[in-house]
């Protein structure tokens, strides 16, 4: 976490104290000091209490405490940590947790958020027990655990099983801790059949759960029943055949990142409050084409995010009659990383099935930093026809949409005619369209040297092509600069 700059010159609060020899910050009111310290990582927060007597009472009144193992890890040039580095960092997390939380025992101030990140290991149980003592005082409103595994890449099946056993031992040793958690992120675990039901049973207050590369073995079926869970993220848990959301009455957000099943990746049961569904997947030639009407069942969501990773489109076009029951409340759609090879006119079916849609965002690009190229495409059965199966006939040639107000398109505009044709189709259909915003393609860290901005000539020519012969002359066509916006918004990443 970056240190806050308060003097406009890039110096942190601690630098000012040390460099000037005058504790100018100590003259600030308590609420300002508190705001500064809460922005520091835990190591600098601890240093702050040493530098000034005025600051010593601050840890006892912090409302937000983040103790992250990353703050205690050495910065190696190669980035690879040794086993000793990890144990040492975890031990420092334990010591920091005890130091900070035990000092809070007599404090009347409530901790509104306690965020913990640490490695699964022998120290985990002691960390959990220390947190349990704080939870027992009823002076912590929300507790968040991110539990990392010591082997994070190139792990074996035995590693996953070992991590799973370690976690279940941790869970059994600290039921009161897990019973008080509001947010939990787990990674690289393989549990037995009773593992996840036990987690849901003990973690009764859980509002957020992220499972990264977690499963119960090949073709696992994960059943979810939980009274409080409001957000569920399933990421790269490719051995899970299906997630069955049987009874999750408070679920509002479901995110699914990468599935390898040839069936629907999830089944929606009782999820009456579901508002946002996000699916990211690299489509192979054998992947089933998903039907939105079947996948979403009896829900009526308001936000839909689909990321195709510049590969095969894995959503089957459907008619208005099939889509209307599940998309009639839809207001925002993000269609991300559609390959430049795909005919955009084939996604017009979403407009026809979502009469209340207000904003449509589309990112068109072949993101070579993430794509598999060459002979490896054949080896892994990538589809060479990325929009195969998207044949679709509009229900009415004179279709009109009355609520779409904004269309955003991000792309390299290499296939400019494809984009122009699609935008003109939208302009003809969306009678109340107000804004069209065209952006150059966002970039990642690896291709940021390719970041481009619009030239005056490009803007003039594209505006002419879009508006020529169109009656929708009141639509504003804009070419915003990406500026510091290098990557797609985080919630769609």
Coordinates of C-alpha atoms in Angstrom, one line a residue:
X1 CA 0.0 0.0 0.0
X2 CA 1.4 3.4 -0.9
X3 CA 2.2 5.9 1.8
X4 CA 0.0 9.0 1.7
X5 CA 1.5 12.2 0.5
X6 CA 0.4 15.2 2.6
X7 CA 2.8 18.0 1.6
X8 CA 2.2 17.9 -2.2
X9 CA 5.9 17.0 -2.8
X10 CA 5.6 13.3 -2.6
X11 CA 6.8 13.0 1.0
X12 CA 5.0 10.7 3.4
X13 CA 3.9 11.8 6.9
X14 CA 6.8 9.8 8.4
X15 CA 9.3 11.4 6.1
X16 CA 8.2 14.8 7.2
X17 CA 8.7 14.0 10.9
X18 CA 12.1 12.4 10.4
X19 CA 13.5 14.9 7.8
X20 CA 12.5 18.1 9.5
X21 CA 13.0 17.0 13.1
X22 CA 9.8 18.9 13.9
X23 CA 6.6 16.9 14.5
X24 CA 4.3 19.3 12.6
X25 CA 1.7 16.6 12.1
X26 CA 1.2 16.3 15.9
X27 CA -0.5 19.7 15.8
X28 CA -3.3 18.2 13.7
X29 CA -6.6 17.2 15.2
X30 CA -7.1 13.5 16.2
X31 CA -9.5 12.7 13.4
X32 CA -6.9 14.0 10.8
X33 CA -4.1 12.0 12.4
X34 CA -6.3 9.0 12.4
X35 CA -7.1 9.3 8.8
X36 CA -3.4 9.5 7.9
X37 CA -2.4 6.5 10.0
X38 CA -5.2 4.4 8.6
X39 CA -3.7 4.9 5.1
X40 CA -0.3 3.5 6.1
X41 CA 0.6 -0.1 6.0
X42 CA 0.9 -1.7 9.4
X43 CA 4.7 -1.5 9.5
X44 CA 4.7 2.3 9.0
X45 CA 1.7 2.7 11.4
X46 CA 3.8 1.0 14.1
X47 CA 6.8 3.3 13.3
X48 CA 4.5 6.3 13.6
X49 CA 3.6 5.5 17.2
X50 CA 7.3 5.5 18.1
X51 CA 8.2 8.8 16.5
X52 CA 5.9 10.9 18.6
X53 CA 4.3 10.7 22.1
X54 CA 1.3 12.4 20.6
X55 CA 0.9 9.5 18.2
X56 CA 1.1 6.7 20.7
X57 CA -2.6 6.6 21.4
X58 CA -3.5 6.3 17.7
X59 CA -3.5 2.5 17.5
X60 CA -6.0 2.3 20.3
X61 CA -8.5 4.4 18.3
X62 CA -8.0 3.1 14.7
X63 CA -11.3 2.2 13.1
X64 CA -9.7 0.4 10.2
X65 CA -6.8 -2.0 10.7
X66 CA -5.1 -3.8 7.8
X67 CA -2.4 -6.4 8.7
X68 CA -1.1 -7.7 5.4
X69 CA 1.7 -10.3 5.1
X70 CA 2.9 -8.5 2.0
X71 CA 4.1 -5.6 4.3
X72 CA 6.5 -8.0 6.0
X73 CA 7.9 -9.8 2.9
X74 CA 11.4 -9.0 1.7
X75 CA 11.7 -7.4 -1.8
X76 CA 13.8 -9.8 -3.8
X77 CA 14.9 -8.9 -7.3
X78 CA 13.6 -12.1 -8.7
X79 CA 10.4 -11.8 -6.7
X80 CA 10.6 -15.4 -5.5
X81 CA 10.2 -15.9 -1.7
X82 CA 12.0 -18.7 0.2
X83 CA 10.3 -20.9 2.8
X84 CA 12.2 -19.0 5.5
X85 CA 11.0 -15.6 4.1
X86 CA 7.4 -16.9 4.3
X87 CA 7.7 -18.2 7.8
X88 CA 9.4 -15.0 9.0
X89 CA 6.7 -12.8 7.4
X90 CA 3.9 -14.9 8.9
X91 CA 5.6 -14.7 12.3
X92 CA 5.7 -10.9 12.0
X93 CA 2.0 -10.9 11.1
X94 CA 1.3 -12.8 14.3
X95 CA 3.4 -10.5 16.4
X96 CA 1.8 -7.4 14.9
X97 CA -1.7 -8.9 15.4
X98 CA -1.0 -9.6 19.0
X99 CA 0.7 -6.2 19.6
X100 CA -2.1 -4.2 18.1
X101 CA -5.2 -6.1 19.1
X102 CA -4.1 -6.8 22.7
X103 CA -3.6 -3.1 23.2
X104 CA -7.2 -2.6 22.2
X105 CA -8.6 -4.7 25.0
X106 CA -9.3 -1.7 27.2
X107 CA -10.2 0.7 24.4
X108 CA -13.9 1.8 24.1
X109 CA -13.4 2.4 20.4
X110 CA -14.9 -0.1 17.9
X111 CA -12.8 -1.5 15.0
X112 CA -15.1 -1.1 12.0
X113 CA -12.9 -3.2 9.7
X114 CA -10.1 -5.6 10.5
X115 CA -8.5 -6.9 7.3
X116 CA -6.0 -9.7 7.7
X117 CA -3.8 -11.4 5.0
X118 CA -1.4 -14.2 6.0
X119 CA -0.1 -17.6 4.9
X120 CA -1.7 -20.9 5.8
X121 CA 0.7 -22.5 8.3
X122 CA 1.5 -23.2 11.9
X123 CA 1.1 -19.5 12.8
X124 CA -2.4 -19.4 11.4
X125 CA -4.0 -20.9 14.5
X126 CA -2.4 -18.4 16.8
X127 CA -3.4 -15.5 14.5
X128 CA -7.0 -16.9 14.5
X129 CA -7.1 -17.2 18.3
X130 CA -5.9 -13.6 18.8
X131 CA -8.6 -12.4 16.4
X132 CA -11.2 -14.5 18.2
X133 CA -10.4 -12.8 21.5
X134 CA -11.0 -9.4 19.8
X135 CA -14.3 -10.7 18.3
X136 CA -15.4 -11.8 21.7
X137 CA -15.2 -8.2 23.0
X138 CA -17.9 -7.2 20.5
X139 CA -15.7 -4.3 19.5
X140 CA -15.1 -5.3 15.9
X141 CA -17.7 -4.8 13.3
X142 CA -16.3 -6.6 10.3
X143 CA -13.4 -9.1 9.9
X144 CA -11.8 -10.1 6.6
X145 CA -9.3 -13.0 6.0
X146 CA -7.3 -13.5 2.9
X147 CA -5.5 -16.8 3.4
X148 CA -2.6 -17.5 1.1
X149 CA -0.8 -20.9 0.5
X150 CA 2.9 -21.2 0.7
X151 CA 3.0 -23.0 -2.7
X152 CA 1.2 -20.6 -5.0
X153 CA 2.4 -21.6 -8.5
X154 CA 3.4 -25.0 -10.0
X155 CA 1.6 -26.8 -7.3
X156 CA 0.8 -30.5 -7.4
X157 CA -2.3 -32.5 -6.5
X158 CA -0.5 -33.4 -3.2
X159 CA 0.1 -29.7 -2.5
X160 CA -3.7 -29.0 -3.0
X161 CA -4.6 -31.9 -0.6
X162 CA -2.1 -30.7 2.0
X163 CA -3.4 -27.2 1.8
X164 CA -6.9 -28.5 2.2
X165 CA -6.0 -30.5 5.3
X166 CA -4.2 -27.6 6.8
X167 CA -7.1 -25.3 6.3
X168 CA -9.7 -27.7 7.8
X169 CA -7.4 -28.1 10.8
X170 CA -7.3 -24.3 11.1
X171 CA -11.1 -24.1 10.8
X172 CA -11.6 -26.7 13.5
X173 CA -9.2 -24.9 15.8
X174 CA -10.8 -21.5 15.5
X175 CA -14.5 -21.9 15.0
X176 CA -15.3 -18.6 16.9
X177 CA -12.9 -16.7 14.6
X178 CA -14.5 -18.1 11.4
X179 CA -17.9 -17.7 12.9
X180 CA -17.3 -14.0 13.1
X181 CA -15.8 -13.5 9.6
X182 CA -17.6 -11.2 7.1
X183 CA -15.2 -11.8 4.2
X184 CA -13.1 -14.8 3.3
X185 CA -10.7 -15.4 0.4
X186 CA -9.2 -18.9 0.0
X187 CA -6.8 -20.3 -2.6
X188 CA -5.3 -23.5 -3.8
X189 CA -7.3 -26.0 -1.7
X190 CA -8.7 -29.4 -2.4
X191 CA -11.3 -30.4 0.3
X192 CA -13.2 -33.5 1.0
X193 CA -17.0 -33.8 0.3
X194 CA -17.8 -32.4 3.8
X195 CA -15.3 -29.5 3.5
X196 CA -17.4 -26.7 2.0
X197 CA -20.7 -27.6 3.8
X198 CA -18.6 -27.3 7.0
X199 CA -17.3 -23.9 6.0
X200 CA -20.8 -22.6 5.2
X201 CA -22.1 -24.0 8.5
X202 CA -19.3 -22.4 10.7
X203 CA -19.0 -19.1 8.8
X204 CA -22.5 -18.0 9.6
X205 CA -21.8 -14.3 9.2
X206 CA -20.0 -14.6 5.9
X207 CA -21.0 -11.9 3.3
X208 CA -18.2 -12.3 0.8
X209 CA -16.5 -15.6 -0.3
X210 CA -13.8 -15.9 -3.0
X211 CA -12.6 -19.4 -4.0
X212 CA -9.5 -19.3 -6.2
X213 CA -8.4 -22.7 -7.5
X214 CA -10.4 -24.5 -4.9
X215 CA -12.3 -27.8 -5.5
X216 CA -13.2 -31.3 -4.2
X217 CA -11.5 -33.2 -7.0
X218 CA -12.4 -33.9 -10.6
X219 CA -16.0 -32.9 -11.7
X220 CA -16.8 -31.5 -8.2
X221 CA -20.3 -30.3 -7.5
X222 CA -20.4 -27.3 -5.1
X223 CA -23.7 -26.8 -3.4
X224 CA -24.2 -23.4 -1.7
X225 CA -26.7 -22.7 1.1
X226 CA -26.0 -19.7 3.2
X227 CA -28.3 -17.1 4.9
X228 CA -25.9 -14.1 4.7
X229 CA -23.7 -14.5 1.7
X230 CA -24.1 -11.5 -0.7
X231 CA -21.1 -11.9 -3.0
X232 CA -19.6 -15.1 -4.4
X233 CA -16.5 -15.3 -6.6
X234 CA -15.4 -18.6 -8.1
X235 CA -12.1 -18.1 -9.8
X236 CA -10.1 -20.7 -11.8
X237 CA -11.7 -23.6 -9.9
X238 CA -11.7 -25.5 -13.2
X239 CA -12.4 -28.9 -11.7
X240 CA -15.7 -27.8 -10.3
X241 CA -18.3 -29.1 -12.8
X242 CA -21.1 -26.9 -11.5
X243 CA -21.9 -24.6 -8.6
X244 CA -25.5 -25.2 -7.4
X245 CA -26.7 -22.0 -5.6
X246 CA -29.6 -23.8 -3.8
X247 CA -30.6 -21.2 -1.2
X248 CA -28.7 -17.9 -1.0
X249 CA -31.4 -15.4 -0.2
X250 CA -29.1 -12.3 0.2
X251 CA -26.8 -13.0 -2.8
X252 CA -26.5 -9.9 -5.0
X253 CA -23.2 -10.5 -6.9
X254 CA -22.0 -13.7 -8.6
X255 CA -18.6 -13.8 -10.4
X256 CA -17.4 -16.8 -12.3
X257 CA -13.9 -16.8 -13.7
X258 CA -12.9 -19.7 -16.0
X259 CA -14.9 -22.9 -16.3
X260 CA -14.0 -26.1 -18.1
X261 CA -17.3 -28.0 -17.8
X262 CA -19.2 -28.8 -21.0
X263 CA -22.4 -28.0 -19.1
X264 CA -23.7 -24.8 -17.6
X265 CA -21.2 -23.6 -14.9
X266 CA -23.8 -22.8 -12.3
X267 CA -27.4 -23.4 -11.5
X268 CA -29.5 -20.7 -9.8
X269 CA -31.9 -21.8 -7.1
X270 CA -33.4 -19.3 -4.6
X271 CA -31.4 -16.1 -5.2
X272 CA -34.2 -13.4 -5.2
X273 CA -31.8 -10.5 -4.7
X274 CA -29.3 -11.3 -7.4
X275 CA -28.4 -8.2 -9.3
X276 CA -25.0 -8.7 -11.0
X277 CA -23.6 -11.7 -12.9
X278 CA -20.0 -11.6 -14.2
X279 CA -18.6 -14.5 -16.3
X280 CA -15.0 -14.7 -17.7
X281 CA -14.1 -17.6 -19.8
X282 CA -11.7 -18.7 -22.6
X283 CA -14.0 -20.6 -25.0
X284 CA -12.5 -23.8 -26.5
X285 CA -14.0 -25.5 -29.6
X286 CA -15.8 -28.1 -27.3
X287 CA -17.4 -25.5 -25.0
X288 CA -21.2 -25.5 -24.9
X289 CA -22.9 -22.4 -26.1
X290 CA -24.6 -21.0 -23.0
X291 CA -28.2 -19.8 -23.3
X292 CA -28.7 -16.7 -21.0
X293 CA -32.4 -17.5 -20.6
X294 CA -31.6 -21.0 -19.2
X295 CA -28.5 -20.0 -17.2
X296 CA -30.2 -17.1 -15.3
X297 CA -33.4 -19.1 -14.7
X298 CA -36.0 -17.1 -12.8
X299 CA -33.8 -14.2 -11.8
X300 CA -34.0 -10.7 -13.2
X301 CA -30.6 -9.1 -13.0
X302 CA -29.6 -5.5 -13.6
X303 CA -25.9 -5.8 -14.5
X304 CA -24.3 -8.4 -16.8
X305 CA -20.6 -8.6 -17.5
X306 CA -19.2 -11.1 -20.1
X307 CA -15.5 -11.4 -20.9
X308 CA -14.6 -13.6 -23.8
X309 CA -10.8 -13.3 -23.5
X310 CA -10.5 -12.6 -27.3
X311 CA -11.6 -16.1 -28.1
X312 CA -14.8 -18.0 -29.1
X313 CA -18.1 -16.3 -28.2
X314 CA -19.8 -18.8 -25.9
X315 CA -23.2 -17.2 -25.6
X316 CA -26.0 -18.3 -27.9
X317 CA -28.2 -15.6 -29.4
X318 CA -31.8 -15.9 -28.4
X319 CA -35.0 -14.2 -29.3
X320 CA -36.8 -11.5 -27.4
X321 CA -39.4 -13.9 -26.0
X322 CA -36.8 -16.1 -24.4
X323 CA -34.7 -13.3 -23.0
X324 CA -37.3 -10.9 -21.7
X325 CA -38.1 -12.8 -18.5
X326 CA -34.5 -12.6 -17.3
X327 CA -33.3 -9.4 -18.9
X328 CA -36.3 -7.1 -18.5
X329 CA -34.6 -5.2 -15.6
X330 CA -31.1 -5.1 -17.2
X331 CA -29.6 -1.6 -17.1
X332 CA -25.8 -2.2 -17.7
X333 CA -24.0 -4.6 -20.0
X334 CA -20.3 -5.0 -20.4
X335 CA -19.1 -7.2 -23.3
X336 CA -15.4 -7.5 -22.9
X337 CA -12.6 -8.8 -25.1
X338 CA -14.6 -9.6 -28.1
X339 CA -12.2 -10.7 -30.8
X340 CA -11.7 -8.4 -33.8
X341 CA -12.7 -11.3 -36.0
X342 CA -16.3 -11.4 -34.7
X343 CA -19.2 -9.8 -36.5
X344 CA -20.6 -7.3 -33.9
X345 CA -24.0 -7.1 -35.5
X346 CA -24.7 -10.6 -34.0
X347 CA -24.8 -9.2 -30.5
X348 CA -27.8 -7.0 -31.2
X349 CA -30.0 -9.7 -29.8
X350 CA -29.1 -8.4 -26.3
X351 CA -30.7 -5.1 -27.1
X352 CA -33.9 -6.8 -28.2
X353 CA -34.1 -8.8 -25.1
X354 CA -33.3 -6.0 -22.6
X355 CA -35.8 -3.2 -23.1
X356 CA -34.7 -1.2 -20.0
X357 CA -31.0 -1.2 -20.9
X358 CA -29.4 2.2 -20.3
X359 CA -25.7 1.6 -21.0
X360 CA -23.8 -0.8 -23.3
X361 CA -20.0 -1.1 -23.1
X362 CA -18.0 -3.1 -25.5
X363 CA -14.3 -3.8 -25.7
X364 CA -13.1 -5.2 -29.1
X365 CA -9.6 -6.4 -29.3
X366 CA -7.3 -9.4 -29.8
X367 CA -5.3 -9.1 -26.6
X368 CA -2.1 -11.0 -27.7
X369 CA -0.6 -10.7 -24.2
X370 CA -3.2 -13.2 -23.0
X371 CA -3.9 -15.2 -26.2
X372 CA -2.4 -18.5 -27.1
X373 CA -0.9 -18.4 -30.6
X374 CA 0.7 -20.7 -33.2
X375 CA 0.7 -24.5 -33.0
X376 CA -0.4 -24.4 -29.4
X377 CA -3.9 -23.4 -30.5
X378 CA -4.4 -26.8 -32.1
X379 CA -3.0 -28.6 -29.2
X380 CA -5.4 -27.0 -26.7
X381 CA -8.5 -27.1 -29.1
X382 CA -9.0 -23.4 -29.5
X383 CA -11.7 -22.5 -31.9
X384 CA -10.6 -21.0 -35.2
X385 CA -14.1 -19.6 -35.9
X386 CA -14.7 -17.4 -33.0
X387 CA -18.3 -16.4 -33.8
X388 CA -19.4 -19.8 -35.1
X389 CA -22.9 -20.6 -33.9
X390 CA -23.9 -16.9 -33.6
X391 CA -26.3 -17.0 -36.5
X392 CA -29.3 -15.0 -35.5
X393 CA -32.3 -13.4 -37.2
X394 CA -33.8 -10.2 -35.6
X395 CA -37.4 -10.7 -34.4
X396 CA -38.4 -7.5 -36.3
X397 CA -36.6 -5.5 -38.9
X398 CA -38.0 -2.2 -37.6
X399 CA -37.0 -2.9 -33.9
X400 CA -36.7 0.2 -31.7
X401 CA -35.1 0.5 -28.3
X402 CA -36.4 3.4 -26.1
X403 CA -34.1 3.4 -23.1
X404 CA -30.5 3.0 -24.2
X405 CA -28.8 6.4 -23.5
X406 CA -25.1 5.6 -23.8
X407 CA -22.9 3.4 -26.0
X408 CA -19.2 3.0 -25.2
X409 CA -16.8 1.1 -27.4
X410 CA -13.2 0.5 -26.7
X411 CA -10.9 -1.0 -29.3
X412 CA -7.9 -0.8 -31.6
X413 CA -10.4 -0.1 -34.5
X414 CA -8.4 -2.3 -36.8
X415 CA -11.7 -3.7 -38.1
X416 CA -13.2 -0.2 -38.3
X417 CA -15.9 -1.1 -40.8
X418 CA -17.2 -3.8 -38.4
X419 CA -17.5 -1.3 -35.6
X420 CA -19.0 1.4 -37.8
X421 CA -21.7 -1.0 -39.0
X422 CA -22.5 -2.0 -35.5
X423 CA -22.7 1.6 -34.1
X424 CA -24.9 2.7 -37.0
X425 CA -27.2 -0.3 -36.3
X426 CA -27.5 0.8 -32.6
X427 CA -28.1 4.4 -33.6
X428 CA -31.0 3.3 -35.9
X429 CA -32.5 1.2 -33.2
X430 CA -31.9 3.3 -30.0
X431 CA -34.3 6.2 -30.6
X432 CA -33.3 8.0 -27.4
X433 CA -29.5 7.4 -27.6
X434 CA -27.7 10.5 -26.2
X435 CA -24.0 9.6 -26.2
X436 CA -21.6 7.5 -28.2
X437 CA -18.1 7.4 -26.6
X438 CA -15.3 5.8 -28.6
X439 CA -12.0 5.0 -26.9
X440 CA -8.8 3.5 -28.1
X441 CA -8.0 0.1 -26.7
X442 CA -6.9 -0.1 -23.0
X443 CA -3.6 -1.9 -22.4
X444 CA -2.0 -4.0 -19.8
X445 CA 1.4 -3.6 -18.2
X446 CA 3.0 -5.8 -21.0
X447 CA 1.6 -3.7 -23.9
X448 CA 1.3 -0.3 -22.4
X449 CA 3.8 1.0 -24.9
X450 CA 1.1 0.5 -27.5
X451 CA -1.3 3.0 -25.8
X452 CA -2.6 5.4 -28.4
X453 CA -4.7 8.5 -28.5
X454 CA -7.1 9.8 -31.2
X455 CA -5.7 12.1 -33.9
X456 CA -7.9 14.9 -35.2
X457 CA -8.0 13.2 -38.6
X458 CA -9.2 9.9 -37.2
X459 CA -11.9 11.6 -35.2
X460 CA -13.2 13.6 -38.2
X461 CA -13.3 10.6 -40.5
X462 CA -15.0 8.3 -38.0
X463 CA -17.6 10.9 -37.1
X464 CA -18.4 11.4 -40.8
X465 CA -18.7 7.6 -41.3
X466 CA -21.0 7.2 -38.3
X467 CA -23.3 10.2 -39.0
X468 CA -23.5 10.0 -42.8
X469 CA -27.2 9.8 -43.8
X470 CA -28.3 9.2 -40.2
X471 CA -31.4 11.0 -38.8
X472 CA -30.0 10.7 -35.2
X473 CA -28.0 13.9 -35.6
X474 CA -28.6 14.8 -31.9
X475 CA -26.4 12.0 -30.7
X476 CA -23.1 13.2 -29.3
X477 CA -20.2 11.3 -30.7
X478 CA -17.2 11.7 -28.4
X479 CA -13.6 10.5 -28.5
X480 CA -12.4 10.6 -24.8
X481 CA -8.8 10.2 -24.0
X482 CA -7.8 7.1 -22.0
X483 CA -5.4 9.3 -20.0
X484 CA -4.3 7.2 -17.0
X485 CA -6.9 4.6 -17.8
X486 CA -4.6 1.8 -18.9
X487 CA -6.7 -1.2 -18.1
X488 CA -10.4 -2.2 -18.2
X489 CA -12.3 -1.3 -15.0
X490 CA -11.4 -3.6 -12.2
X491 CA -14.8 -5.1 -11.6
X492 CA -14.7 -6.4 -15.2
X493 CA -11.1 -7.6 -15.2

